[in-house]
Amino acid sequence: MGRSPAISTKAPTVSQLRAFAAVAAKLHFREAAADLGLSQPALSGAVAALEDCLGAQLVERTTRRVLLTPAGELVAVHAHRVLAAMDELVDAAQVSSRPFSGRLHLGVIPTVAPYLLPVLLRPLRKAYPALDPVIHEEQTPAILDGLAAGRLDAAVLATTVETVGLVQLPLYAEDFVLVVPADHPSAAEGKVALDALAGLDVLLMEEGHCLRDQTLDVCREVGSAGLDTTRAASLATLVQLVAGGLGVTLLPRSAAAVETRRGSGLTELEFLDPVPGREVTLVYRASNPRAGEFAQLAGAIRAATRTRRLPVRVA
């Protein structure tokens, strides 16, 4: 007569499930033990422990053969599924731990993404075919939150980060240019002094964009506060506001090379020294287990900007 194991509150272990799955496949303890590299007593003990854990008898033991009980047949099906899923989990972890493989959640600010990504993504996929980059275009505060929470692995930012535990690698520096309507009095000059901003209505991005803060910093240096009544959510909108005669604006050179082509009636003016600008960096958590890859990733970004001649100064 079979025993009736007591119900346990413990969860089955993977080794118990593997032992039972081997017995269910072979219907023979000695052969199952040989397959797993265990002694017969160790295998029998693991199966008995699983029965105690589940509170059900899974096998009938006789002197000549082993049979699965109805409960054993049901548990065998689920055990194979659990073990297959566990093997997949281990394989996935091993694949993702290989250098430049698996998903990489990369945050990129909106004033960089449309101008850097077109020159970066194809070379990146060619250099690291096993890497699956997932791009998150977000403003700086959301990106910093994402890095802190582990939602993002790394990010491309254009602001100095002083958060403890974050590492910044320089990618490139770029100048700001002044974008004005083609009929603006300064349009024919080609270059403009920084203090000329004091007498201009400088249009700004909406709050949350680091470019807004950087533009305001430049304006304050020369005694201008910018034009705070009109705000744009994107650089494309910002240049259209300029084209419409609402004011002028500062753009990073990489963005101006694209946006002033799209909008007719715009002129791009360089600044005389001192030329304002920004630094673009790759940021990641120092504790990230993939931190060793990010120096190479930064190198790949620099190489892409240099090869595709982005109008920046590569670090």
PDB file of C-alpha atoms in Angstrom:
ATOM      1  CA  MET A   1       0.000   0.000   0.000  1.00  0.00           C
ATOM      2  CA  GLY A   2       1.431   3.412  -0.994  1.00  0.00           C
ATOM      3  CA  ARG A   3       2.283   6.020   1.534  1.00  0.00           C
ATOM      4  CA  SER A   4       0.430   9.331   1.778  1.00  0.00           C
ATOM      5  CA  PRO A   5       2.971  12.114   2.190  1.00  0.00           C
ATOM      6  CA  ALA A   6       2.074  14.980   4.484  1.00  0.00           C
ATOM      7  CA  ILE A   7       1.379  18.334   2.809  1.00  0.00           C
ATOM      8  CA  SER A   8       4.338  20.718   3.051  1.00  0.00           C
ATOM      9  CA  THR A   9       4.473  24.472   2.669  1.00  0.00           C
ATOM     10  CA  LYS A  10       7.914  24.281   1.015  1.00  0.00           C
ATOM     11  CA  ALA A  11       8.282  24.813  -2.716  1.00  0.00           C
ATOM     12  CA  PRO A  12       9.884  22.055  -4.818  1.00  0.00           C
ATOM     13  CA  THR A  13      13.524  22.556  -5.698  1.00  0.00           C
ATOM     14  CA  VAL A  14      14.929  22.328  -9.210  1.00  0.00           C
ATOM     15  CA  SER A  15      17.021  19.296  -8.232  1.00  0.00           C
ATOM     16  CA  GLN A  16      13.923  17.507  -6.950  1.00  0.00           C
ATOM     17  CA  LEU A  17      12.077  18.225 -10.195  1.00  0.00           C
ATOM     18  CA  ARG A  18      15.047  17.033 -12.268  1.00  0.00           C
ATOM     19  CA  ALA A  19      15.251  13.809 -10.273  1.00  0.00           C
ATOM     20  CA  PHE A  20      11.559  13.087 -10.704  1.00  0.00           C
ATOM     21  CA  ALA A  21      11.589  14.017 -14.414  1.00  0.00           C
ATOM     22  CA  ALA A  22      14.430  11.554 -15.003  1.00  0.00           C
ATOM     23  CA  VAL A  23      12.522   8.768 -13.190  1.00  0.00           C
ATOM     24  CA  ALA A  24       9.360   9.596 -15.141  1.00  0.00           C
ATOM     25  CA  ALA A  25      11.294   9.396 -18.416  1.00  0.00           C
ATOM     26  CA  LYS A  26      13.135   6.129 -17.647  1.00  0.00           C
ATOM     27  CA  LEU A  27      10.662   4.449 -15.273  1.00  0.00           C
ATOM     28  CA  HIS A  28      13.795   3.003 -13.697  1.00  0.00           C
ATOM     29  CA  PHE A  29      15.666   4.421 -10.710  1.00  0.00           C
ATOM     30  CA  ARG A  30      19.066   2.995 -11.584  1.00  0.00           C
ATOM     31  CA  GLU A  31      19.007   4.266 -15.169  1.00  0.00           C
ATOM     32  CA  ALA A  32      17.664   7.652 -14.072  1.00  0.00           C
ATOM     33  CA  ALA A  33      20.388   7.941 -11.433  1.00  0.00           C
ATOM     34  CA  ALA A  34      23.052   7.111 -14.026  1.00  0.00           C
ATOM     35  CA  ASP A  35      21.714   9.815 -16.381  1.00  0.00           C
ATOM     36  CA  LEU A  36      21.922  12.444 -13.634  1.00  0.00           C
ATOM     37  CA  GLY A  37      25.231  11.245 -12.214  1.00  0.00           C
ATOM     38  CA  LEU A  38      23.637  10.524  -8.822  1.00  0.00           C
ATOM     39  CA  SER A  39      23.626   7.528  -6.549  1.00  0.00           C
ATOM     40  CA  GLN A  40      20.381   5.588  -6.389  1.00  0.00           C
ATOM     41  CA  PRO A  41      19.788   6.505  -2.735  1.00  0.00           C
ATOM     42  CA  ALA A  42      20.289  10.216  -3.535  1.00  0.00           C
ATOM     43  CA  LEU A  43      17.825   9.985  -6.416  1.00  0.00           C
ATOM     44  CA  SER A  44      15.267   8.130  -4.303  1.00  0.00           C
ATOM     45  CA  GLY A  45      15.667  10.693  -1.544  1.00  0.00           C
ATOM     46  CA  ALA A  46      15.062  13.587  -3.969  1.00  0.00           C
ATOM     47  CA  VAL A  47      11.874  11.981  -5.335  1.00  0.00           C
ATOM     48  CA  ALA A  48      10.637  11.229  -1.816  1.00  0.00           C
ATOM     49  CA  ALA A  49      11.340  14.835  -0.788  1.00  0.00           C
ATOM     50  CA  LEU A  50       9.314  16.070  -3.778  1.00  0.00           C
ATOM     51  CA  GLU A  51       6.414  13.822  -2.782  1.00  0.00           C
ATOM     52  CA  ASP A  52       6.554  15.179   0.764  1.00  0.00           C
ATOM     53  CA  CYS A  53       6.674  18.712  -0.595  1.00  0.00           C
ATOM     54  CA  LEU A  54       3.659  18.235  -2.865  1.00  0.00           C
ATOM     55  CA  GLY A  55       1.697  16.046  -0.481  1.00  0.00           C
ATOM     56  CA  ALA A  56       1.100  13.435  -3.182  1.00  0.00           C
ATOM     57  CA  GLN A  57       2.518  10.058  -4.117  1.00  0.00           C
ATOM     58  CA  LEU A  58       4.065  10.319  -7.561  1.00  0.00           C
ATOM     59  CA  VAL A  59       5.468   6.814  -8.208  1.00  0.00           C
ATOM     60  CA  GLU A  60       4.632   3.225  -7.348  1.00  0.00           C
ATOM     61  CA  ARG A  61       7.745   1.319  -6.379  1.00  0.00           C
ATOM     62  CA  THR A  62       7.807  -2.438  -6.858  1.00  0.00           C
ATOM     63  CA  THR A  63      10.677  -4.897  -6.925  1.00  0.00           C
ATOM     64  CA  ARG A  64      10.533  -5.140 -10.708  1.00  0.00           C
ATOM     65  CA  ARG A  65       9.244  -1.865 -12.092  1.00  0.00           C
ATOM     66  CA  VAL A  66       8.348   1.766 -11.460  1.00  0.00           C
ATOM     67  CA  LEU A  67       4.954   3.212 -12.365  1.00  0.00           C
ATOM     68  CA  LEU A  68       3.683   6.773 -12.269  1.00  0.00           C
ATOM     69  CA  THR A  69       0.560   7.451 -10.275  1.00  0.00           C
ATOM     70  CA  PRO A  70      -2.130   9.701 -11.839  1.00  0.00           C
ATOM     71  CA  ALA A  71      -0.702  12.537  -9.756  1.00  0.00           C
ATOM     72  CA  GLY A  72       2.779  11.596 -10.967  1.00  0.00           C
ATOM     73  CA  GLU A  73       1.733  11.750 -14.625  1.00  0.00           C
ATOM     74  CA  LEU A  74       0.294  15.231 -14.104  1.00  0.00           C
ATOM     75  CA  VAL A  75       3.307  16.467 -12.171  1.00  0.00           C
ATOM     76  CA  ALA A  76       5.665  15.037 -14.820  1.00  0.00           C
ATOM     77  CA  VAL A  77       4.074  17.245 -17.502  1.00  0.00           C
ATOM     78  CA  HIS A  78       4.433  20.368 -15.363  1.00  0.00           C
ATOM     79  CA  ALA A  79       7.945  19.411 -14.230  1.00  0.00           C
ATOM     80  CA  HIS A  80       9.130  19.229 -17.840  1.00  0.00           C
ATOM     81  CA  ARG A  81       7.645  22.691 -18.521  1.00  0.00           C
ATOM     82  CA  VAL A  82       9.243  24.189 -15.416  1.00  0.00           C
ATOM     83  CA  LEU A  83      12.631  22.665 -16.204  1.00  0.00           C
ATOM     84  CA  ALA A  84      12.479  23.823 -19.827  1.00  0.00           C
ATOM     85  CA  ALA A  85      11.652  27.356 -18.675  1.00  0.00           C
ATOM     86  CA  MET A  86      14.492  27.222 -16.159  1.00  0.00           C
ATOM     87  CA  ASP A  87      16.926  26.141 -18.869  1.00  0.00           C
ATOM     88  CA  GLU A  88      15.727  29.015 -21.072  1.00  0.00           C
ATOM     89  CA  LEU A  89      16.223  31.428 -18.177  1.00  0.00           C
ATOM     90  CA  VAL A  90      19.801  30.255 -17.664  1.00  0.00           C
ATOM     91  CA  ASP A  91      20.530  30.427 -21.400  1.00  0.00           C
ATOM     92  CA  ALA A  92      19.088  33.947 -21.624  1.00  0.00           C
ATOM     93  CA  ALA A  93      21.174  35.103 -18.674  1.00  0.00           C
ATOM     94  CA  GLN A  94      24.327  33.646 -20.207  1.00  0.00           C
ATOM     95  CA  VAL A  95      23.626  35.236 -23.593  1.00  0.00           C
ATOM     96  CA  SER A  96      22.892  38.660 -22.109  1.00  0.00           C
ATOM     97  CA  SER A  97      26.053  38.495 -20.016  1.00  0.00           C
ATOM     98  CA  ARG A  98      28.224  38.128 -23.105  1.00  0.00           C
ATOM     99  CA  PRO A  99      29.809  41.393 -24.213  1.00  0.00           C
ATOM    100  CA  PHE A 100      27.658  43.445 -26.576  1.00  0.00           C
ATOM    101  CA  SER A 101      24.731  41.043 -26.687  1.00  0.00           C
ATOM    102  CA  GLY A 102      21.131  41.133 -25.544  1.00  0.00           C
ATOM    103  CA  ARG A 103      19.036  44.229 -24.982  1.00  0.00           C
ATOM    104  CA  LEU A 104      20.577  47.587 -24.194  1.00  0.00           C
ATOM    105  CA  HIS A 105      18.104  50.218 -23.020  1.00  0.00           C
ATOM    106  CA  LEU A 106      19.641  53.521 -24.119  1.00  0.00           C
ATOM    107  CA  GLY A 107      18.125  56.884 -23.197  1.00  0.00           C
ATOM    108  CA  VAL A 108      18.737  59.798 -25.572  1.00  0.00           C
ATOM    109  CA  ILE A 109      17.563  63.377 -25.087  1.00  0.00           C
ATOM    110  CA  PRO A 110      15.328  64.847 -27.856  1.00  0.00           C
ATOM    111  CA  THR A 111      17.858  67.517 -28.875  1.00  0.00           C
ATOM    112  CA  VAL A 112      20.429  64.792 -29.655  1.00  0.00           C
ATOM    113  CA  ALA A 113      18.402  61.776 -30.819  1.00  0.00           C
ATOM    114  CA  PRO A 114      17.288  62.943 -34.308  1.00  0.00           C
ATOM    115  CA  TYR A 115      20.804  64.026 -35.254  1.00  0.00           C
ATOM    116  CA  LEU A 116      23.017  61.363 -33.633  1.00  0.00           C
ATOM    117  CA  LEU A 117      20.924  58.217 -34.149  1.00  0.00           C
ATOM    118  CA  PRO A 118      20.864  58.332 -37.978  1.00  0.00           C
ATOM    119  CA  VAL A 119      24.671  58.260 -38.041  1.00  0.00           C
ATOM    120  CA  LEU A 120      25.013  55.769 -35.171  1.00  0.00           C
ATOM    121  CA  LEU A 121      22.503  52.922 -35.389  1.00  0.00           C
ATOM    122  CA  ARG A 122      23.635  51.180 -38.583  1.00  0.00           C
ATOM    123  CA  PRO A 123      27.353  51.172 -37.663  1.00  0.00           C
ATOM    124  CA  LEU A 124      26.438  50.012 -34.156  1.00  0.00           C
ATOM    125  CA  ARG A 125      24.383  47.064 -35.428  1.00  0.00           C
ATOM    126  CA  LYS A 126      27.131  46.176 -37.902  1.00  0.00           C
ATOM    127  CA  ALA A 127      29.835  46.240 -35.220  1.00  0.00           C
ATOM    128  CA  TYR A 128      27.741  44.418 -32.586  1.00  0.00           C
ATOM    129  CA  PRO A 129      25.144  42.224 -34.382  1.00  0.00           C
ATOM    130  CA  ALA A 130      24.153  40.431 -31.163  1.00  0.00           C
ATOM    131  CA  LEU A 131      23.285  43.718 -29.456  1.00  0.00           C
ATOM    132  CA  ASP A 132      19.620  44.759 -29.407  1.00  0.00           C
ATOM    133  CA  PRO A 133      19.512  48.507 -28.668  1.00  0.00           C
ATOM    134  CA  VAL A 134      16.182  49.803 -27.372  1.00  0.00           C
ATOM    135  CA  ILE A 135      16.047  53.602 -27.706  1.00  0.00           C
ATOM    136  CA  HIS A 136      14.158  55.745 -25.190  1.00  0.00           C
ATOM    137  CA  GLU A 137      13.857  59.379 -26.304  1.00  0.00           C
ATOM    138  CA  GLU A 138      13.167  61.299 -23.106  1.00  0.00           C
ATOM    139  CA  GLN A 139      13.982  64.566 -21.387  1.00  0.00           C
ATOM    140  CA  THR A 140      16.929  64.694 -19.003  1.00  0.00           C
ATOM    141  CA  PRO A 141      14.961  64.383 -15.700  1.00  0.00           C
ATOM    142  CA  ALA A 142      13.123  61.277 -16.945  1.00  0.00           C
ATOM    143  CA  ILE A 143      16.383  59.744 -18.159  1.00  0.00           C
ATOM    144  CA  LEU A 144      18.101  60.313 -14.812  1.00  0.00           C
ATOM    145  CA  ASP A 145      15.127  58.715 -13.063  1.00  0.00           C
ATOM    146  CA  GLY A 146      15.330  55.788 -15.484  1.00  0.00           C
ATOM    147  CA  LEU A 147      19.018  55.284 -14.788  1.00  0.00           C
ATOM    148  CA  ALA A 148      18.432  55.384 -11.036  1.00  0.00           C
ATOM    149  CA  ALA A 149      15.556  52.890 -11.242  1.00  0.00           C
ATOM    150  CA  GLY A 150      17.397  50.507 -13.555  1.00  0.00           C
ATOM    151  CA  ARG A 151      14.906  51.042 -16.400  1.00  0.00           C
ATOM    152  CA  LEU A 152      17.742  52.405 -18.552  1.00  0.00           C
ATOM    153  CA  ASP A 153      21.227  50.927 -18.889  1.00  0.00           C
ATOM    154  CA  ALA A 154      22.942  54.024 -20.259  1.00  0.00           C
ATOM    155  CA  ALA A 155      22.067  57.407 -21.716  1.00  0.00           C
ATOM    156  CA  VAL A 156      23.332  60.139 -24.012  1.00  0.00           C
ATOM    157  CA  LEU A 157      22.990  63.510 -22.271  1.00  0.00           C
ATOM    158  CA  ALA A 158      24.128  67.078 -22.810  1.00  0.00           C
ATOM    159  CA  THR A 159      24.366  68.230 -19.232  1.00  0.00           C
ATOM    160  CA  THR A 160      26.819  67.728 -16.376  1.00  0.00           C
ATOM    161  CA  VAL A 161      25.621  65.011 -14.022  1.00  0.00           C
ATOM    162  CA  GLU A 162      26.692  65.229 -10.404  1.00  0.00           C
ATOM    163  CA  THR A 163      24.659  62.274  -9.124  1.00  0.00           C
ATOM    164  CA  VAL A 164      26.702  59.883  -6.982  1.00  0.00           C
ATOM    165  CA  GLY A 165      27.059  56.482  -8.633  1.00  0.00           C
ATOM    166  CA  LEU A 166      26.834  57.725 -12.226  1.00  0.00           C
ATOM    167  CA  VAL A 167      29.789  57.778 -14.602  1.00  0.00           C
ATOM    168  CA  GLN A 168      30.101  60.173 -17.569  1.00  0.00           C
ATOM    169  CA  LEU A 169      32.242  59.499 -20.626  1.00  0.00           C
ATOM    170  CA  PRO A 170      32.812  62.403 -23.057  1.00  0.00           C
ATOM    171  CA  LEU A 171      31.545  61.850 -26.602  1.00  0.00           C
ATOM    172  CA  TYR A 172      31.773  65.200 -28.364  1.00  0.00           C
ATOM    173  CA  ALA A 173      31.433  68.938 -27.950  1.00  0.00           C
ATOM    174  CA  GLU A 174      29.479  71.207 -30.265  1.00  0.00           C
ATOM    175  CA  ASP A 175      28.965  74.925 -30.692  1.00  0.00           C
ATOM    176  CA  PHE A 176      25.675  76.757 -30.546  1.00  0.00           C
ATOM    177  CA  VAL A 177      24.665  78.835 -33.541  1.00  0.00           C
ATOM    178  CA  LEU A 178      22.119  81.619 -33.768  1.00  0.00           C
ATOM    179  CA  VAL A 179      19.192  80.932 -36.094  1.00  0.00           C
ATOM    180  CA  VAL A 180      17.437  84.034 -37.408  1.00  0.00           C
ATOM    181  CA  PRO A 181      14.916  84.796 -40.184  1.00  0.00           C
ATOM    182  CA  ALA A 182      16.569  85.419 -43.533  1.00  0.00           C
ATOM    183  CA  ASP A 183      15.389  89.038 -43.482  1.00  0.00           C
ATOM    184  CA  HIS A 184      16.802  89.708 -39.998  1.00  0.00           C
ATOM    185  CA  PRO A 185      19.221  92.684 -39.815  1.00  0.00           C
ATOM    186  CA  SER A 186      22.040  90.383 -38.664  1.00  0.00           C
ATOM    187  CA  ALA A 187      21.464  87.760 -41.375  1.00  0.00           C
ATOM    188  CA  ALA A 188      24.006  89.215 -43.785  1.00  0.00           C
ATOM    189  CA  GLU A 189      26.809  89.429 -41.232  1.00  0.00           C
ATOM    190  CA  GLY A 190      27.637  85.708 -41.128  1.00  0.00           C
ATOM    191  CA  LYS A 191      28.883  85.980 -37.550  1.00  0.00           C
ATOM    192  CA  VAL A 192      27.491  87.679 -34.490  1.00  0.00           C
ATOM    193  CA  ALA A 193      28.837  88.727 -31.088  1.00  0.00           C
ATOM    194  CA  LEU A 194      27.414  86.999 -28.074  1.00  0.00           C
ATOM    195  CA  ASP A 195      26.324  90.267 -26.471  1.00  0.00           C
ATOM    196  CA  ALA A 196      24.022  90.886 -29.454  1.00  0.00           C
ATOM    197  CA  LEU A 197      21.580  88.515 -27.730  1.00  0.00           C
ATOM    198  CA  ALA A 198      20.833  91.234 -25.188  1.00  0.00           C
ATOM    199  CA  GLY A 199      18.686  93.069 -27.716  1.00  0.00           C
ATOM    200  CA  LEU A 200      16.959  90.019 -29.243  1.00  0.00           C
ATOM    201  CA  ASP A 201      13.869  87.979 -28.403  1.00  0.00           C
ATOM    202  CA  VAL A 202      15.358  84.526 -27.894  1.00  0.00           C
ATOM    203  CA  LEU A 203      12.830  81.689 -28.186  1.00  0.00           C
ATOM    204  CA  LEU A 204      13.160  78.767 -25.766  1.00  0.00           C
ATOM    205  CA  MET A 205      12.307  75.087 -25.501  1.00  0.00           C
ATOM    206  CA  GLU A 206       9.721  74.082 -22.926  1.00  0.00           C
ATOM    207  CA  GLU A 207      10.797  73.234 -19.372  1.00  0.00           C
ATOM    208  CA  GLY A 208      12.554  69.901 -18.892  1.00  0.00           C
ATOM    209  CA  HIS A 209      14.866  70.270 -21.895  1.00  0.00           C
ATOM    210  CA  CYS A 210      18.470  70.886 -20.930  1.00  0.00           C
ATOM    211  CA  LEU A 211      18.846  73.063 -24.048  1.00  0.00           C
ATOM    212  CA  ARG A 212      16.376  75.502 -22.512  1.00  0.00           C
ATOM    213  CA  ASP A 213      18.531  75.824 -19.389  1.00  0.00           C
ATOM    214  CA  GLN A 214      21.700  76.147 -21.449  1.00  0.00           C
ATOM    215  CA  THR A 215      20.145  78.862 -23.620  1.00  0.00           C
ATOM    216  CA  LEU A 216      18.958  80.752 -20.549  1.00  0.00           C
ATOM    217  CA  ASP A 217      22.458  80.566 -19.062  1.00  0.00           C
ATOM    218  CA  VAL A 218      23.893  82.108 -22.228  1.00  0.00           C
ATOM    219  CA  CYS A 219      21.208  84.802 -22.275  1.00  0.00           C
ATOM    220  CA  ARG A 220      21.780  85.728 -18.637  1.00  0.00           C
ATOM    221  CA  GLU A 221      25.498  86.197 -19.303  1.00  0.00           C
ATOM    222  CA  VAL A 222      24.661  89.043 -21.673  1.00  0.00           C
ATOM    223  CA  GLY A 223      21.691  90.460 -19.786  1.00  0.00           C
ATOM    224  CA  SER A 224      18.873  88.871 -21.806  1.00  0.00           C
ATOM    225  CA  ALA A 225      16.218  86.670 -20.226  1.00  0.00           C
ATOM    226  CA  GLY A 226      14.986  85.068 -23.452  1.00  0.00           C
ATOM    227  CA  LEU A 227      11.352  85.127 -24.524  1.00  0.00           C
ATOM    228  CA  ASP A 228       9.474  83.044 -21.964  1.00  0.00           C
ATOM    229  CA  THR A 229       5.960  83.466 -23.372  1.00  0.00           C
ATOM    230  CA  THR A 230       6.441  81.116 -26.318  1.00  0.00           C
ATOM    231  CA  ARG A 231       7.842  77.634 -25.729  1.00  0.00           C
ATOM    232  CA  ALA A 232       8.466  74.782 -28.162  1.00  0.00           C
ATOM    233  CA  ALA A 233       8.354  71.058 -27.448  1.00  0.00           C
ATOM    234  CA  SER A 234      10.763  70.222 -30.292  1.00  0.00           C
ATOM    235  CA  LEU A 235      13.557  71.844 -32.239  1.00  0.00           C
ATOM    236  CA  ALA A 236      11.533  71.449 -35.432  1.00  0.00           C
ATOM    237  CA  THR A 237       8.790  73.616 -33.914  1.00  0.00           C
ATOM    238  CA  LEU A 238      11.329  76.066 -32.551  1.00  0.00           C
ATOM    239  CA  VAL A 239      12.793  76.822 -35.983  1.00  0.00           C
ATOM    240  CA  GLN A 240       9.316  77.226 -37.455  1.00  0.00           C
ATOM    241  CA  LEU A 241       8.591  79.850 -34.820  1.00  0.00           C
ATOM    242  CA  VAL A 242      11.760  81.627 -35.903  1.00  0.00           C
ATOM    243  CA  ALA A 243      10.758  81.341 -39.559  1.00  0.00           C
ATOM    244  CA  GLY A 244       7.415  82.865 -38.603  1.00  0.00           C
ATOM    245  CA  GLY A 245       9.138  85.958 -37.281  1.00  0.00           C
ATOM    246  CA  LEU A 246       8.462  85.397 -33.555  1.00  0.00           C
ATOM    247  CA  GLY A 247      12.112  85.706 -32.562  1.00  0.00           C
ATOM    248  CA  VAL A 248      15.512  84.014 -32.858  1.00  0.00           C
ATOM    249  CA  THR A 249      16.928  80.940 -31.171  1.00  0.00           C
ATOM    250  CA  LEU A 250      20.096  79.064 -30.262  1.00  0.00           C
ATOM    251  CA  LEU A 251      20.592  75.609 -31.756  1.00  0.00           C
ATOM    252  CA  PRO A 252      23.377  73.039 -31.400  1.00  0.00           C
ATOM    253  CA  ARG A 253      25.307  72.940 -34.660  1.00  0.00           C
ATOM    254  CA  SER A 254      24.370  69.292 -35.348  1.00  0.00           C
ATOM    255  CA  ALA A 255      20.676  70.191 -35.086  1.00  0.00           C
ATOM    256  CA  ALA A 256      20.985  73.405 -37.094  1.00  0.00           C
ATOM    257  CA  ALA A 257      22.554  71.491 -39.987  1.00  0.00           C
ATOM    258  CA  VAL A 258      19.291  69.544 -40.268  1.00  0.00           C
ATOM    259  CA  GLU A 259      16.591  71.910 -39.032  1.00  0.00           C
ATOM    260  CA  THR A 260      17.587  74.989 -41.037  1.00  0.00           C
ATOM    261  CA  ARG A 261      17.424  72.881 -44.205  1.00  0.00           C
ATOM    262  CA  ARG A 262      13.857  71.914 -43.418  1.00  0.00           C
ATOM    263  CA  GLY A 263      12.641  75.439 -42.775  1.00  0.00           C
ATOM    264  CA  SER A 264      12.894  77.953 -45.612  1.00  0.00           C
ATOM    265  CA  GLY A 265      13.732  81.550 -44.883  1.00  0.00           C
ATOM    266  CA  LEU A 266      16.247  80.845 -42.090  1.00  0.00           C
ATOM    267  CA  THR A 267      19.876  81.894 -41.673  1.00  0.00           C
ATOM    268  CA  GLU A 268      22.438  80.265 -39.401  1.00  0.00           C
ATOM    269  CA  LEU A 269      24.949  82.644 -37.767  1.00  0.00           C
ATOM    270  CA  GLU A 270      28.149  81.604 -36.005  1.00  0.00           C
ATOM    271  CA  PHE A 271      29.171  83.332 -32.783  1.00  0.00           C
ATOM    272  CA  LEU A 272      32.389  85.249 -32.377  1.00  0.00           C
ATOM    273  CA  ASP A 273      34.555  84.208 -29.428  1.00  0.00           C
ATOM    274  CA  PRO A 274      33.595  83.254 -26.815  1.00  0.00           C
ATOM    275  CA  VAL A 275      31.456  80.673 -28.609  1.00  0.00           C
ATOM    276  CA  PRO A 276      28.749  79.027 -26.434  1.00  0.00           C
ATOM    277  CA  GLY A 277      28.234  75.290 -26.725  1.00  0.00           C
ATOM    278  CA  ARG A 278      27.559  72.024 -24.958  1.00  0.00           C
ATOM    279  CA  GLU A 279      29.241  68.739 -24.089  1.00  0.00           C
ATOM    280  CA  VAL A 280      27.515  65.468 -24.998  1.00  0.00           C
ATOM    281  CA  THR A 281      28.351  62.464 -22.831  1.00  0.00           C
ATOM    282  CA  LEU A 282      27.493  58.810 -22.294  1.00  0.00           C
ATOM    283  CA  VAL A 283      26.184  58.243 -18.760  1.00  0.00           C
ATOM    284  CA  TYR A 284      25.735  54.950 -16.911  1.00  0.00           C
ATOM    285  CA  ARG A 285      25.596  53.516 -13.402  1.00  0.00           C
ATOM    286  CA  ALA A 286      29.002  52.598 -12.038  1.00  0.00           C
ATOM    287  CA  SER A 287      27.412  49.469 -10.532  1.00  0.00           C
ATOM    288  CA  ASN A 288      26.057  48.232 -13.875  1.00  0.00           C
ATOM    289  CA  PRO A 289      27.582  44.796 -14.637  1.00  0.00           C
ATOM    290  CA  ARG A 290      27.953  45.916 -18.245  1.00  0.00           C
ATOM    291  CA  ALA A 291      29.994  48.974 -17.260  1.00  0.00           C
ATOM    292  CA  GLY A 292      33.078  47.511 -18.909  1.00  0.00           C
ATOM    293  CA  GLU A 293      31.352  47.608 -22.297  1.00  0.00           C
ATOM    294  CA  PHE A 294      30.393  51.263 -22.138  1.00  0.00           C
ATOM    295  CA  ALA A 295      33.886  52.602 -22.771  1.00  0.00           C
ATOM    296  CA  GLN A 296      33.858  50.655 -26.047  1.00  0.00           C
ATOM    297  CA  LEU A 297      30.327  51.876 -26.769  1.00  0.00           C
ATOM    298  CA  ALA A 298      31.471  55.458 -26.271  1.00  0.00           C
ATOM    299  CA  GLY A 299      34.301  54.766 -28.700  1.00  0.00           C
ATOM    300  CA  ALA A 300      31.828  53.432 -31.259  1.00  0.00           C
ATOM    301  CA  ILE A 301      29.710  56.591 -30.915  1.00  0.00           C
ATOM    302  CA  ARG A 302      32.764  58.806 -31.381  1.00  0.00           C
ATOM    303  CA  ALA A 303      33.845  56.806 -34.430  1.00  0.00           C
ATOM    304  CA  ALA A 304      30.377  57.070 -35.996  1.00  0.00           C
ATOM    305  CA  THR A 305      30.224  60.852 -35.525  1.00  0.00           C
ATOM    306  CA  ARG A 306      33.694  61.197 -37.022  1.00  0.00           C
ATOM    307  CA  THR A 307      33.046  58.888 -39.978  1.00  0.00           C
ATOM    308  CA  ARG A 308      29.735  60.506 -40.842  1.00  0.00           C
ATOM    309  CA  ARG A 309      31.214  63.981 -40.320  1.00  0.00           C
ATOM    310  CA  LEU A 310      28.742  65.230 -37.772  1.00  0.00           C
ATOM    311  CA  PRO A 311      29.610  68.935 -37.255  1.00  0.00           C
ATOM    312  CA  VAL A 312      31.021  68.407 -33.763  1.00  0.00           C
ATOM    313  CA  ARG A 313      34.404  68.128 -32.040  1.00  0.00           C
ATOM    314  CA  VAL A 314      34.899  64.479 -31.120  1.00  0.00           C
ATOM    315  CA  ALA A 315      36.298  63.922 -27.625  1.00  0.00           C
TER     316      ALA A 315
END
